[in-house]
PDB file of C-alpha atoms in Angstrom:
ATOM      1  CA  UNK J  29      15.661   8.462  -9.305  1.00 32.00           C
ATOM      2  CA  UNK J  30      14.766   7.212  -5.563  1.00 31.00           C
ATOM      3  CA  UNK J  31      17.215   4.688  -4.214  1.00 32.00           C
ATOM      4  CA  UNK J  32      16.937   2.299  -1.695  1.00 34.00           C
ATOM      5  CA  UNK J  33      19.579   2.837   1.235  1.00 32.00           C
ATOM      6  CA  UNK J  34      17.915  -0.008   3.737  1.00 35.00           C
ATOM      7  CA  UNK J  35      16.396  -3.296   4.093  1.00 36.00           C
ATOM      8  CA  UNK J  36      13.099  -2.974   5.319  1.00 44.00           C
ATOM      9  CA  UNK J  37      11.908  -5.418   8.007  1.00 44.00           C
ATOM     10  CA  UNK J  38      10.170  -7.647   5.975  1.00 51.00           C
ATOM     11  CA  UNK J  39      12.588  -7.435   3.524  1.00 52.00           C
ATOM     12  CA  UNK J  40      14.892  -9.664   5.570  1.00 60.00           C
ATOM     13  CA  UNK J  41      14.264 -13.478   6.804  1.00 77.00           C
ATOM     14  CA  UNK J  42      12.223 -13.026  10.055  1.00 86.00           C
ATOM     15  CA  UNK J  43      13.187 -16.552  11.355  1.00 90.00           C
ATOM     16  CA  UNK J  44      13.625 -15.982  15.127  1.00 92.00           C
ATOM     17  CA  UNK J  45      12.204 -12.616  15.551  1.00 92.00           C
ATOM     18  CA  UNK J  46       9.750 -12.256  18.160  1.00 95.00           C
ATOM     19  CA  UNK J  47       6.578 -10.682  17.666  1.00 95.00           C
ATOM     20  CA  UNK J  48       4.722  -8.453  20.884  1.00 95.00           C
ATOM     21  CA  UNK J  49       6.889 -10.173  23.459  1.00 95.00           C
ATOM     22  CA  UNK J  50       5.966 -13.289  23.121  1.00 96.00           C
ATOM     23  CA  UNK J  51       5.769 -15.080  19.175  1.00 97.00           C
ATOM     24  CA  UNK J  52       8.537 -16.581  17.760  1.00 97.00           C
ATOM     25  CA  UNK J  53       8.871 -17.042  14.058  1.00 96.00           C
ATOM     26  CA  UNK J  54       9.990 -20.169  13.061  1.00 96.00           C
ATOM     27  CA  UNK J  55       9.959 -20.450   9.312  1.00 96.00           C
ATOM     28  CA  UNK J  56       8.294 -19.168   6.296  1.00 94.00           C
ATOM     29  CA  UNK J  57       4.828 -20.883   5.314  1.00 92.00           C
ATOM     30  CA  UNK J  58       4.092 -19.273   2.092  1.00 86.00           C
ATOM     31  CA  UNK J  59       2.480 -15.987   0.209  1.00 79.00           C
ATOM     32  CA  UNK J  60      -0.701 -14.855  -0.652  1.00 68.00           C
ATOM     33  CA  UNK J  61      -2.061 -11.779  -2.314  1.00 63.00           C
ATOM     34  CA  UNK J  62      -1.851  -9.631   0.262  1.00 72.00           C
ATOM     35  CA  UNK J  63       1.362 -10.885   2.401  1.00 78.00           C
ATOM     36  CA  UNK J  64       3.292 -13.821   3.772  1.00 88.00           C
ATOM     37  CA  UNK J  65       2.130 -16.250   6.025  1.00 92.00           C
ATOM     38  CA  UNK J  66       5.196 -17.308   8.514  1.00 95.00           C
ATOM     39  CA  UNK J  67       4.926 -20.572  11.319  1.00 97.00           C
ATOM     40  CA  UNK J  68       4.839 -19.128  14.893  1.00 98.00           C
ATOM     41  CA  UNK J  69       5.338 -20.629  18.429  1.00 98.00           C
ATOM     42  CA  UNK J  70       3.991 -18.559  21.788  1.00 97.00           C
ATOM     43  CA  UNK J  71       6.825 -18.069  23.999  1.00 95.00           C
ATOM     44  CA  UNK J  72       4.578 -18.993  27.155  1.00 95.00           C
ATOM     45  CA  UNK J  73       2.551 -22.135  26.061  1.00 96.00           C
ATOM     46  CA  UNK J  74       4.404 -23.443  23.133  1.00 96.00           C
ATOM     47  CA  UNK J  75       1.363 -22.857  20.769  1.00 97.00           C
ATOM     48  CA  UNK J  76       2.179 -22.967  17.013  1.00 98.00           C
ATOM     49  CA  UNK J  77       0.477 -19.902  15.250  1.00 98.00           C
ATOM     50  CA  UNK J  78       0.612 -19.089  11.701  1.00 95.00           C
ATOM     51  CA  UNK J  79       1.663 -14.643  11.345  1.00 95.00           C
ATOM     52  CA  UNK J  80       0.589 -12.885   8.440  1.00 90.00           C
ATOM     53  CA  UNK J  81       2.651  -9.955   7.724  1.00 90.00           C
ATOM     54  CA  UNK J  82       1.345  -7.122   5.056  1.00 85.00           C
ATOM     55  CA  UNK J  83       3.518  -7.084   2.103  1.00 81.00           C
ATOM     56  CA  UNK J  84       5.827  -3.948   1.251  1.00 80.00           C
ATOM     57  CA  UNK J  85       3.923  -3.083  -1.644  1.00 78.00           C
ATOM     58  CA  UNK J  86       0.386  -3.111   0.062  1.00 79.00           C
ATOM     59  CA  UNK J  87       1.898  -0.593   2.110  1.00 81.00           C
ATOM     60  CA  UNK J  88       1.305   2.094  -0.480  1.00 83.00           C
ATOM     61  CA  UNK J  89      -2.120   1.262  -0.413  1.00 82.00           C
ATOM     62  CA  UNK J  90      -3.889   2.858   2.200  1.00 84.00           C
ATOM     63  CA  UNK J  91      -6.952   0.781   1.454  1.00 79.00           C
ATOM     64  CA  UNK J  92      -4.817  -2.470   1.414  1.00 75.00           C
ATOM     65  CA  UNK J  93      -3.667  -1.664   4.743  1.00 82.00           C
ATOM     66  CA  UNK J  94      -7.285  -1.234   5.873  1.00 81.00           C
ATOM     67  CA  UNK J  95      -8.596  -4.097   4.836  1.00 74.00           C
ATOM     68  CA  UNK J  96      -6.049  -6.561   6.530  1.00 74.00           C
ATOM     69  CA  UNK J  97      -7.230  -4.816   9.494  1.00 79.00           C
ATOM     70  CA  UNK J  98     -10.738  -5.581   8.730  1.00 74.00           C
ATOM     71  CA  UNK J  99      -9.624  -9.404   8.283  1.00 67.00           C
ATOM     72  CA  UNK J 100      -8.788  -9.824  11.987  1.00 75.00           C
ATOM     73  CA  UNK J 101     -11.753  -8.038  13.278  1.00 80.00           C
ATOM     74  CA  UNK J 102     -14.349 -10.120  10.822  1.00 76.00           C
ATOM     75  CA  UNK J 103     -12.845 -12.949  11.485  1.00 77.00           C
ATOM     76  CA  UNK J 104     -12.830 -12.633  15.423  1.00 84.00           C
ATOM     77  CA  UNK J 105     -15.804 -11.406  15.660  1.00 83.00           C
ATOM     78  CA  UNK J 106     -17.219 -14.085  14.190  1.00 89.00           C
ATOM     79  CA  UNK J 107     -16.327 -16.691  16.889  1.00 89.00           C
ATOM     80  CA  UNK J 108     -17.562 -20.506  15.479  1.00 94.00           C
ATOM     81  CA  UNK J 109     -15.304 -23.434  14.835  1.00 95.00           C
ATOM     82  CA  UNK J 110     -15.507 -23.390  10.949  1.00 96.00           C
ATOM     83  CA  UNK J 111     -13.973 -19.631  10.645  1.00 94.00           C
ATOM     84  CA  UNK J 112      -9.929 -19.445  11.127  1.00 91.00           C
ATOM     85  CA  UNK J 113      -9.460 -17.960  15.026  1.00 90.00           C
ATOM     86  CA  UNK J 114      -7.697 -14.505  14.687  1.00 89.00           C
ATOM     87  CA  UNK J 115      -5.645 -14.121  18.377  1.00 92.00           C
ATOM     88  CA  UNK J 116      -3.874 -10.758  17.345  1.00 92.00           C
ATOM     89  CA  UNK J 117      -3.817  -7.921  15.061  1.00 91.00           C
ATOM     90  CA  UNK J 118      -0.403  -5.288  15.379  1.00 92.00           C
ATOM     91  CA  UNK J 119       2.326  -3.745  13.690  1.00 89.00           C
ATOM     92  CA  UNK J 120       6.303  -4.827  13.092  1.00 88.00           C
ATOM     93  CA  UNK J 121       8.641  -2.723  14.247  1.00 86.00           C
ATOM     94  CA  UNK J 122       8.790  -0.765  11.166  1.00 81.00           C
ATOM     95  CA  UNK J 123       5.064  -0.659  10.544  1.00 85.00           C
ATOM     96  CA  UNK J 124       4.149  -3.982   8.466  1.00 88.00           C
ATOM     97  CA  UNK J 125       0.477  -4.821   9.970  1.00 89.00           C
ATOM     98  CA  UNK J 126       0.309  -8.489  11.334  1.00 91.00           C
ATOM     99  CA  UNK J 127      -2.015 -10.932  12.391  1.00 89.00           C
ATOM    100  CA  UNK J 128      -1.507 -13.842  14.701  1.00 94.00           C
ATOM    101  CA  UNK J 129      -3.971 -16.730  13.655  1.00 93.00           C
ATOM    102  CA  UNK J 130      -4.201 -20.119  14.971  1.00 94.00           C
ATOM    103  CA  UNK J 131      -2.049 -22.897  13.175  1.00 96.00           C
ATOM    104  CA  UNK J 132      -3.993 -25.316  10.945  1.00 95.00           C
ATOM    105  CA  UNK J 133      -3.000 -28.803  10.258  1.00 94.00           C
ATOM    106  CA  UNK J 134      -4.252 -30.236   6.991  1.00 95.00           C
ATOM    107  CA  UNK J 135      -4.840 -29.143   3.254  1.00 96.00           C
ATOM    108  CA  UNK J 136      -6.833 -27.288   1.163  1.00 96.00           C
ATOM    109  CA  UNK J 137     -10.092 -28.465  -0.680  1.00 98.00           C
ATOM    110  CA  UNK J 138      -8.448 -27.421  -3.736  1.00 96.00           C
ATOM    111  CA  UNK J 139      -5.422 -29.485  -2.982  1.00 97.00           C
ATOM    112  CA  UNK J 140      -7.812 -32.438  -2.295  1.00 97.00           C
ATOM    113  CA  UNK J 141      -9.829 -31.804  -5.292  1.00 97.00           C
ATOM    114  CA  UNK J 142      -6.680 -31.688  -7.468  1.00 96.00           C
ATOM    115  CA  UNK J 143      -5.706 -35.275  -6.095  1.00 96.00           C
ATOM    116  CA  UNK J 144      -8.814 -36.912  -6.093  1.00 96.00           C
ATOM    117  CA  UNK J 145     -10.380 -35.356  -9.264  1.00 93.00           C
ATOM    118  CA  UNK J 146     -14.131 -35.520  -7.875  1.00 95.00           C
ATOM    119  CA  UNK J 147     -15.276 -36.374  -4.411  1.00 97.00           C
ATOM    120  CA  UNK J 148     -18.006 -39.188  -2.858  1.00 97.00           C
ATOM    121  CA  UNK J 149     -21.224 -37.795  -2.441  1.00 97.00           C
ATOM    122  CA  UNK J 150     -21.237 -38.573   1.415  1.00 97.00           C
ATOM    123  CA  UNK J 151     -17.519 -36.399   1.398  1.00 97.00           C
ATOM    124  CA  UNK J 152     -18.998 -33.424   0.117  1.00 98.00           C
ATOM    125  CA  UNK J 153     -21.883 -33.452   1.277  1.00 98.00           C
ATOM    126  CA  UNK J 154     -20.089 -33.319   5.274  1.00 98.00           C
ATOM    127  CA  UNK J 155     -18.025 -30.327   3.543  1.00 98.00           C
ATOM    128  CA  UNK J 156     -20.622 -28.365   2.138  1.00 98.00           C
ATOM    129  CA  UNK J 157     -22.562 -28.991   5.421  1.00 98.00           C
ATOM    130  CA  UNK J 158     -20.244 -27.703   7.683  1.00 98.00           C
ATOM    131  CA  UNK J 159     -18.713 -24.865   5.078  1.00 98.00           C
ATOM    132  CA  UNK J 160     -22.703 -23.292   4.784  1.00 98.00           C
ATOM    133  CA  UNK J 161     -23.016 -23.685   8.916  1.00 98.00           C
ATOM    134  CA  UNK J 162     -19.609 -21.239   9.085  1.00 97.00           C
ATOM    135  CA  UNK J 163     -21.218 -18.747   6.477  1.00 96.00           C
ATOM    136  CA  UNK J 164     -24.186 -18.212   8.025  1.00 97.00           C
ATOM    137  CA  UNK J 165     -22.557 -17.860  11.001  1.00 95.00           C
ATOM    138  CA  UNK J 166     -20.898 -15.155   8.985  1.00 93.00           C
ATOM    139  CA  UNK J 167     -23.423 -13.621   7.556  1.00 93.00           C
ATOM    140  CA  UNK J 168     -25.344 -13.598  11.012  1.00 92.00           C
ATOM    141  CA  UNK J 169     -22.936 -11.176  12.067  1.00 89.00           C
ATOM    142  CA  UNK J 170     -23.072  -8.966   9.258  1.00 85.00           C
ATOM    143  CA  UNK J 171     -19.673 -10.299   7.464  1.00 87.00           C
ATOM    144  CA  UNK J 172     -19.781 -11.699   3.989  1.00 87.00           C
ATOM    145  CA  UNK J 173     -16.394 -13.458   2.577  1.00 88.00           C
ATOM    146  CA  UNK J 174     -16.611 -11.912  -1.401  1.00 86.00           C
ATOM    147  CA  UNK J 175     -13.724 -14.558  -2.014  1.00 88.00           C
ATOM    148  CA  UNK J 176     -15.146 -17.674  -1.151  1.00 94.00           C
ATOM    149  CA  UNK J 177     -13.340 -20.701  -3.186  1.00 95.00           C
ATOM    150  CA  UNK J 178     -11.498 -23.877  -2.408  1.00 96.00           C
ATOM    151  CA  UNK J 179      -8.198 -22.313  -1.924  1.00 93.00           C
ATOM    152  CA  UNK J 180      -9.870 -20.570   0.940  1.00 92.00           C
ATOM    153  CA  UNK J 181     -11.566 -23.627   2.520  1.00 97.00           C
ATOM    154  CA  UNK J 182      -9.060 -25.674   4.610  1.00 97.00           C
ATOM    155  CA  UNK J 183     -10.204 -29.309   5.698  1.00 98.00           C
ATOM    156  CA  UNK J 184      -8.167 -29.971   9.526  1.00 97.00           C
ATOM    157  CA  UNK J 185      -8.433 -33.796  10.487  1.00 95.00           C
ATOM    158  CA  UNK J 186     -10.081 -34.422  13.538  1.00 90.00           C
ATOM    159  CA  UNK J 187      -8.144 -37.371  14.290  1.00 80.00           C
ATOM    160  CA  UNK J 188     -10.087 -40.839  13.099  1.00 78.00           C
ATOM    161  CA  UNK J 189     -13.659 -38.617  13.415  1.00 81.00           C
ATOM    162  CA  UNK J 190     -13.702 -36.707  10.559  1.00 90.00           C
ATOM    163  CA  UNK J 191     -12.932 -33.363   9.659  1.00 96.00           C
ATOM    164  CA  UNK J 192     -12.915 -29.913  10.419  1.00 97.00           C
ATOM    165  CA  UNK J 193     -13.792 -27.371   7.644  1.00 98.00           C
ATOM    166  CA  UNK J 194     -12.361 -23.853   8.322  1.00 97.00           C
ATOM    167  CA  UNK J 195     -12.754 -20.584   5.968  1.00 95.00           C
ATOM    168  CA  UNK J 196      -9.642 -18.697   5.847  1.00 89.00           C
ATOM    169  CA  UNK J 197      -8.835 -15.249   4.278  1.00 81.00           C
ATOM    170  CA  UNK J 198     -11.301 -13.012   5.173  1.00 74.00           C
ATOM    171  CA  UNK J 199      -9.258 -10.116   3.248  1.00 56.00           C
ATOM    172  CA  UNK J 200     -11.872  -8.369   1.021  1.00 50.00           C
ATOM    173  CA  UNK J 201     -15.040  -9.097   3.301  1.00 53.00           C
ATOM    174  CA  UNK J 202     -17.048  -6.512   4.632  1.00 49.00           C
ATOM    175  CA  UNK J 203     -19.985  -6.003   6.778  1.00 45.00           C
ATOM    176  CA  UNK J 204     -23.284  -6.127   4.669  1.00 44.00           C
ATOM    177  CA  UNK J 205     -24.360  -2.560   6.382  1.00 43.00           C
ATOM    178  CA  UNK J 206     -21.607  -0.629   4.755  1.00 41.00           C
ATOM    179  CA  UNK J 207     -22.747  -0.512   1.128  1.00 37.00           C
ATOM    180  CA  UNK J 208     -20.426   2.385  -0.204  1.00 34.00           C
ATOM    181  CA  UNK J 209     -17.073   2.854   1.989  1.00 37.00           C
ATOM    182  CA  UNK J 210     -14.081   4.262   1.242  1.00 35.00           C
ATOM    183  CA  UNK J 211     -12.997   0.267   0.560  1.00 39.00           C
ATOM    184  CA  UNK J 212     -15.156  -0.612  -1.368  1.00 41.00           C
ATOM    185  CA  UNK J 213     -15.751   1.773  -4.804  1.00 41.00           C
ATOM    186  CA  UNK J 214     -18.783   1.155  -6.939  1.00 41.00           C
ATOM    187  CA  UNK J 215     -16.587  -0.722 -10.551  1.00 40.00           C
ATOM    188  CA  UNK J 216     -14.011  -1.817  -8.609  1.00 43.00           C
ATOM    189  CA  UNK J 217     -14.308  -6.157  -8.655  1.00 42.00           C
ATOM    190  CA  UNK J 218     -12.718  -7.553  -5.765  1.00 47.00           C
ATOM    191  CA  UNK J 219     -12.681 -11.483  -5.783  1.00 55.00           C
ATOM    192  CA  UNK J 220     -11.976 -14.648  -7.625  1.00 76.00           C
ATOM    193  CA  UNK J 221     -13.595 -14.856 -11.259  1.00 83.00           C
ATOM    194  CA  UNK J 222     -14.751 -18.620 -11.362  1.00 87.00           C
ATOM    195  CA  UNK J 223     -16.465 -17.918  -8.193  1.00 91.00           C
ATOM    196  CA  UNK J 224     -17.757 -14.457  -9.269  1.00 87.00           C
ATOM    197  CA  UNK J 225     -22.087 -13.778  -8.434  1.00 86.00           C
ATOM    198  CA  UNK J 226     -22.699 -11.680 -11.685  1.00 81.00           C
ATOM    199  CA  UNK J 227     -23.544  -8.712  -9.402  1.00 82.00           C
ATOM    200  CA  UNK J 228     -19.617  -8.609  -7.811  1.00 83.00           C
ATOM    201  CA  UNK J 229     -18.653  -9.445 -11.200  1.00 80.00           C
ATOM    202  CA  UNK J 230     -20.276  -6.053 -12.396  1.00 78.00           C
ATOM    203  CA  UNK J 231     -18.362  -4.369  -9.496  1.00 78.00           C
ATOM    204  CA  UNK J 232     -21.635  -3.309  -7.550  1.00 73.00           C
ATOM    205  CA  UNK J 233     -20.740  -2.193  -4.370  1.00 71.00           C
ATOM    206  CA  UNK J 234     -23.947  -3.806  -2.438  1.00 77.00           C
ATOM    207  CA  UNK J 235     -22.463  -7.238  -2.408  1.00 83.00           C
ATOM    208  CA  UNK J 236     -24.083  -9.350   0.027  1.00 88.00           C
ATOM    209  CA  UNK J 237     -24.280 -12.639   1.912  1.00 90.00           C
ATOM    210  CA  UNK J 238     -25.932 -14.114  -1.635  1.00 94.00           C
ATOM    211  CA  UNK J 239     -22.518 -13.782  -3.403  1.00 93.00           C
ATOM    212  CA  UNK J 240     -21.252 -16.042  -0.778  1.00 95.00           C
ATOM    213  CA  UNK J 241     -23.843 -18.589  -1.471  1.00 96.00           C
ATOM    214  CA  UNK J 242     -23.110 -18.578  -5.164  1.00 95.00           C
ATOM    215  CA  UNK J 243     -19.866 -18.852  -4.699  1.00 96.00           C
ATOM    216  CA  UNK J 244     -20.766 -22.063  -2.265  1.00 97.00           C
ATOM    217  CA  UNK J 245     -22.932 -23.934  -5.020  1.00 97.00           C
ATOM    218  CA  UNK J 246     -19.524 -23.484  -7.542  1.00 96.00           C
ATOM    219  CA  UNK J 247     -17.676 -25.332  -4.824  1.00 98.00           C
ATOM    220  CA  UNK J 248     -20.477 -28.213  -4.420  1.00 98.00           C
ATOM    221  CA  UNK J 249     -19.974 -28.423  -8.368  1.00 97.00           C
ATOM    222  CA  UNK J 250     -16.576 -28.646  -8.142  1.00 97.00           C
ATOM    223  CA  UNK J 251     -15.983 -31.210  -5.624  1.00 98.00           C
ATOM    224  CA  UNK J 252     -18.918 -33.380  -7.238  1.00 97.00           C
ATOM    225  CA  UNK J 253     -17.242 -33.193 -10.782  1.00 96.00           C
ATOM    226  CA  UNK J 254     -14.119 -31.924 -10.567  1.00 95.00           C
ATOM    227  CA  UNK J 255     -13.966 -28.931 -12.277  1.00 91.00           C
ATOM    228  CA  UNK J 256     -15.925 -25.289 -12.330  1.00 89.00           C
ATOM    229  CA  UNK J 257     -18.603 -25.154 -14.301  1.00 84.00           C
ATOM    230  CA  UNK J 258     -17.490 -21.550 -16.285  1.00 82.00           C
ATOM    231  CA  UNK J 259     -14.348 -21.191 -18.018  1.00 78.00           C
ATOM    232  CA  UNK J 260     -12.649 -18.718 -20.463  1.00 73.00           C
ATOM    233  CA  UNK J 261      -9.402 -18.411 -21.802  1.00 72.00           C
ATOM    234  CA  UNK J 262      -9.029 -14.708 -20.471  1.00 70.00           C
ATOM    235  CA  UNK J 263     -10.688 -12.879 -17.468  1.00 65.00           C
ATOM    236  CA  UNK J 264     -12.931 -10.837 -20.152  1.00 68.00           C
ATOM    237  CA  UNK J 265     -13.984 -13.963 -21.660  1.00 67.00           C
ATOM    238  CA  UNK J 266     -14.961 -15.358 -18.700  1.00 69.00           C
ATOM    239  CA  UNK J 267     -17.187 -12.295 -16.943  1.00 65.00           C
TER     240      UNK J 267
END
């Protein structure tokens, strides 16, 4: 029987460690899949970031680990105002992988979908407008998403002029060159079922920018009627 003799580093509240010198963490934001998401502030400029730090369990995942890493450097690479700005990718003290991203103000579309119900014509339209402009801007570099879905599509208010739509969680993408990796095993299905192209639903390793697109005429069904247009009452069902 292995016991455990010591707190890890993210076992422990990380409110007012400091991060490479230089980011403070303020308070705990929330979890995702792969980690938790904590509120930042640059020691320098005053900045508020948001700090995703891997989970323990992903640790034991060498793949895991690898594709957080492949996050940041999508994401960054990527450079245009609808994909989340990655500004650092490192390690904790004890080896947790981090990234430093910048700090967005607003909600999710699936947040605004679940309080509206259905949205104008003229409102989706503007999101669907600006959320295909960051994909192919995506895509044009070689990245697609695989998990594209409102959770991951974050609307920032512009103050009085609009909106800003920003795709966040770049987690399981991968560049459309690398067809069989070491990440990405022919049968394994990474992504969100509703949102599934058939072909990632059959685990098919050659995944590309198309899935995305699929994924991005669920969400202008969604928004326009409230709901996804597949259902099931078990993941089975629902494939």
């Amino acid at each position: 029987m292995r016991v455990l003799v010591a707190f890890s580093w993210l076992s422990m509240d990380l409110t007012g460690q400091t991060l490479l010198d230089k980011y403070v963490i303020a308070k705990q934001l929330g979890a995702g899949g792969m980690g938790t998401v904590w509120l930042g502030r640059h020691r320098g400029t005053g900045r508020n970031v948001a700090i995703k730090v891997l989970d323990d369990a992903m640790l034991k995942h060498p793949d895991v680990v690898q594709r957080f890493g492949r996050e940041a450097r999508a994401a960054s690479a990527i450079q245009h105002p609808g994909i989340v700005e990655v500004l650092d990718l490192d390690q904790t003290p004890d080896g947790h992988p981090f990234l430093v991203m910048e700090f967005l103000e607003g909600e999710p579309l699936s947040s605004r979908i679940e309080k509206k119900g259905r949205l104008s014509e003229n409102e989706t339209i503007e999101i669907m407008r600006q959320l295909l402009e960051a994909l192919d801007a995506a895509h044009a570099h070689g990245v697609v998403h695989r998990d594209l879905k409102p959770d991951n599509i974050f609307l920032v208010p512009r103050g009085g002029t609009g909106e800003t739509v920003k795709i966040l969680d770049f987690g399981i993408s991968h560049k459309a060159d690398e067809v069989v990796t070491k990440l990405t095993v022919q049968g394994t299905v990474l992504g969100t079922p509703h949102y599934m192209a058939p072909e990632q639903a059959m685990g098919k390793a050659d995944v590309d920018g198309r899935a995305d697109v699929y994924a991005a005429g669920i969400v202008f069904y969604e928004c326009m009627v409230g709901d996804v247009p597949f259902d099931a009452d078990n993941y089975n069902a629902l494939l």
